[in-house]
Coordinates of C-alpha atoms in Angstrom, one line a residue:
X767 CA 129.3 -8.8 46.9
X768 CA 126.0 -7.4 45.4
X769 CA 123.0 -7.2 47.4
X770 CA 119.4 -6.9 46.4
X771 CA 118.1 -2.9 47.2
X772 CA 115.9 -3.1 50.2
X773 CA 112.6 -3.6 49.4
X774 CA 110.1 -1.0 51.1
X775 CA 106.4 -1.1 51.4
X776 CA 104.9 2.6 51.1
X777 CA 102.2 2.6 53.5
X778 CA 100.8 6.4 52.6
X779 CA 98.0 4.3 50.7
X780 CA 96.8 2.6 53.4
X781 CA 97.9 5.5 56.0
X782 CA 95.2 8.1 53.7
X783 CA 92.3 5.6 54.2
X784 CA 93.0 5.0 57.9
X785 CA 93.1 9.1 58.8
X786 CA 90.0 9.5 56.1
X787 CA 88.3 7.0 58.4
X788 CA 89.3 8.3 61.4
X789 CA 88.3 11.8 60.0
X790 CA 84.9 10.3 59.3
X791 CA 84.6 9.1 63.3
X792 CA 86.3 12.6 64.5
X793 CA 83.3 14.6 62.3
X794 CA 80.7 12.6 64.1
X795 CA 82.3 13.2 68.0
X796 CA 79.6 15.3 69.5
X797 CA 80.7 17.8 72.3
X798 CA 78.5 15.6 75.4
X799 CA 81.2 12.9 74.3
X800 CA 84.1 14.0 74.6
X801 CA 83.9 12.5 78.6
X802 CA 83.3 9.2 77.6
X803 CA 85.7 6.6 78.9
X804 CA 87.8 4.6 75.8
X805 CA 89.7 1.5 76.2
X806 CA 92.5 3.5 77.2
X807 CA 92.5 3.5 80.9
X808 CA 93.8 6.8 81.1
X809 CA 92.2 8.4 78.7
X810 CA 88.6 9.4 77.7
X811 CA 87.2 10.6 74.1
X812 CA 88.8 14.5 74.4
X813 CA 92.5 13.2 75.6
X814 CA 92.2 10.4 72.6
X815 CA 91.4 13.2 70.2
X816 CA 94.1 14.9 71.6
X817 CA 96.6 12.3 70.9
X818 CA 95.8 11.2 67.8
X819 CA 96.0 14.8 66.9
X820 CA 99.1 15.7 68.4
X821 CA 100.8 12.5 66.9
X822 CA 99.8 13.2 63.2
X823 CA 101.6 16.8 63.7
X824 CA 104.6 15.4 65.2
X825 CA 104.8 13.1 61.8
X826 CA 104.0 16.1 59.6
X827 CA 106.7 17.7 61.5
X828 CA 109.2 14.4 61.1
X829 CA 108.3 14.8 57.5
X830 CA 109.1 18.3 56.7
X831 CA 112.1 18.5 58.9
X832 CA 113.4 15.1 58.4
X833 CA 114.9 14.7 61.8
X834 CA 113.4 12.9 64.8
X835 CA 113.0 16.2 67.1
X836 CA 109.4 16.6 66.7
X837 CA 108.7 13.1 68.2
X838 CA 109.7 14.5 71.5
X839 CA 106.7 16.5 71.6
X840 CA 104.1 16.0 74.4
X841 CA 101.8 13.0 73.5
X842 CA 98.4 14.4 74.1
X843 CA 97.3 18.0 72.8
X844 CA 95.1 20.4 74.8
X845 CA 93.9 23.8 74.4
X846 CA 91.3 22.6 71.2
X847 CA 87.9 23.7 71.7
X848 CA 84.9 21.3 72.1
X849 CA 83.5 21.7 68.2
X850 CA 87.1 21.8 67.3
X851 CA 88.6 18.9 67.2
X852 CA 87.8 17.9 63.4
X853 CA 89.2 20.8 61.9
X854 CA 92.4 20.4 64.1
X855 CA 92.9 16.7 63.0
X856 CA 92.1 17.9 59.2
X857 CA 94.9 20.5 59.6
X858 CA 97.4 17.8 61.0
X859 CA 96.3 15.7 57.9
X860 CA 97.0 17.8 55.5
X861 CA 100.0 18.8 56.8
X862 CA 101.1 15.2 57.3
X863 CA 100.1 14.4 53.5
X864 CA 102.4 17.6 52.3
X865 CA 105.4 16.6 54.2
X866 CA 105.1 12.8 52.9
X867 CA 104.5 13.8 49.4
X868 CA 108.1 13.1 48.2
X869 CA 108.3 9.7 48.2
X870 CA 112.3 9.5 48.7
X871 CA 111.1 10.2 52.3
X872 CA 110.2 7.0 52.3
X873 CA 113.6 5.5 52.2
X874 CA 115.2 8.0 54.7
X875 CA 116.5 7.6 57.9
X876 CA 114.7 8.7 60.7
X877 CA 116.2 8.9 64.6
X878 CA 113.1 8.3 66.5
X879 CA 112.1 8.0 70.7
X880 CA 112.4 3.5 69.5
X881 CA 115.4 3.4 66.9
X882 CA 116.6 4.6 64.0
X883 CA 113.9 3.7 61.3
X884 CA 113.6 4.4 57.4
X885 CA 110.3 6.9 56.6
X886 CA 108.6 4.1 55.6
X887 CA 108.7 2.3 58.8
X888 CA 107.9 5.6 60.9
X889 CA 104.7 5.8 58.8
X890 CA 104.0 2.6 59.7
X891 CA 104.2 3.2 63.3
X892 CA 101.4 6.1 62.0
X893 CA 99.6 4.0 60.7
X894 CA 99.0 1.3 63.5
X895 CA 98.5 4.2 65.9
X896 CA 95.6 5.9 63.9
X897 CA 94.0 1.9 63.1
X898 CA 94.3 1.3 66.7
X899 CA 92.8 4.9 68.3
X900 CA 90.1 4.5 65.7
X901 CA 88.8 1.6 67.5
X902 CA 89.6 3.1 70.9
X903 CA 87.4 5.9 69.7
X904 CA 84.5 4.0 68.2
X905 CA 84.0 2.4 71.9
X906 CA 84.4 5.6 73.3
X907 CA 81.3 6.6 71.6
X908 CA 77.6 6.0 71.3
X909 CA 77.4 3.1 68.6
X910 CA 79.5 0.9 66.8
X911 CA 79.9 2.0 63.3
X912 CA 81.8 -0.3 60.9
X913 CA 85.4 -0.2 60.2
X914 CA 87.7 -1.7 57.6
X915 CA 88.6 -4.4 58.1
X916 CA 91.5 -4.6 56.0
X917 CA 93.4 -1.2 57.8
X918 CA 92.8 -3.5 61.2
X919 CA 94.8 -6.5 59.0
X920 CA 97.5 -4.5 57.9
X921 CA 98.0 -2.2 61.6
X922 CA 98.5 -5.8 62.7
X923 CA 100.9 -7.1 60.1

């Protein structure tokens, strides 16, 4: 019996938009806001930034190495200067883009803590994380920036 090829959805365009939106929000963070609370009960703005920078770096490493060893890393990065979050996230995003530029990686299989999944599913997990934490960060900052509703719908799917 011949089966149809498995359909995959490339999450990279939406992930690029989501990380661009998050990068813009991170750029707006003032040092005095780093101790503001977020909807994530255990994280203030600084800890939330540590999580999103570190998670983006872990997914970049997953694409670079091709194995899930990177996913065993801590979930919150520390030691970034108050004015260094935007640059740290920009570096993690650049690594992520380069690591997943090869389209064949989307169909590759990766062993992650939550299971063995194709690359497109792994990146969809990062998309969900980036969108969710963009909303969390927006709530932790003064003001409520307009966020991309299409990204929120995609993350919910």
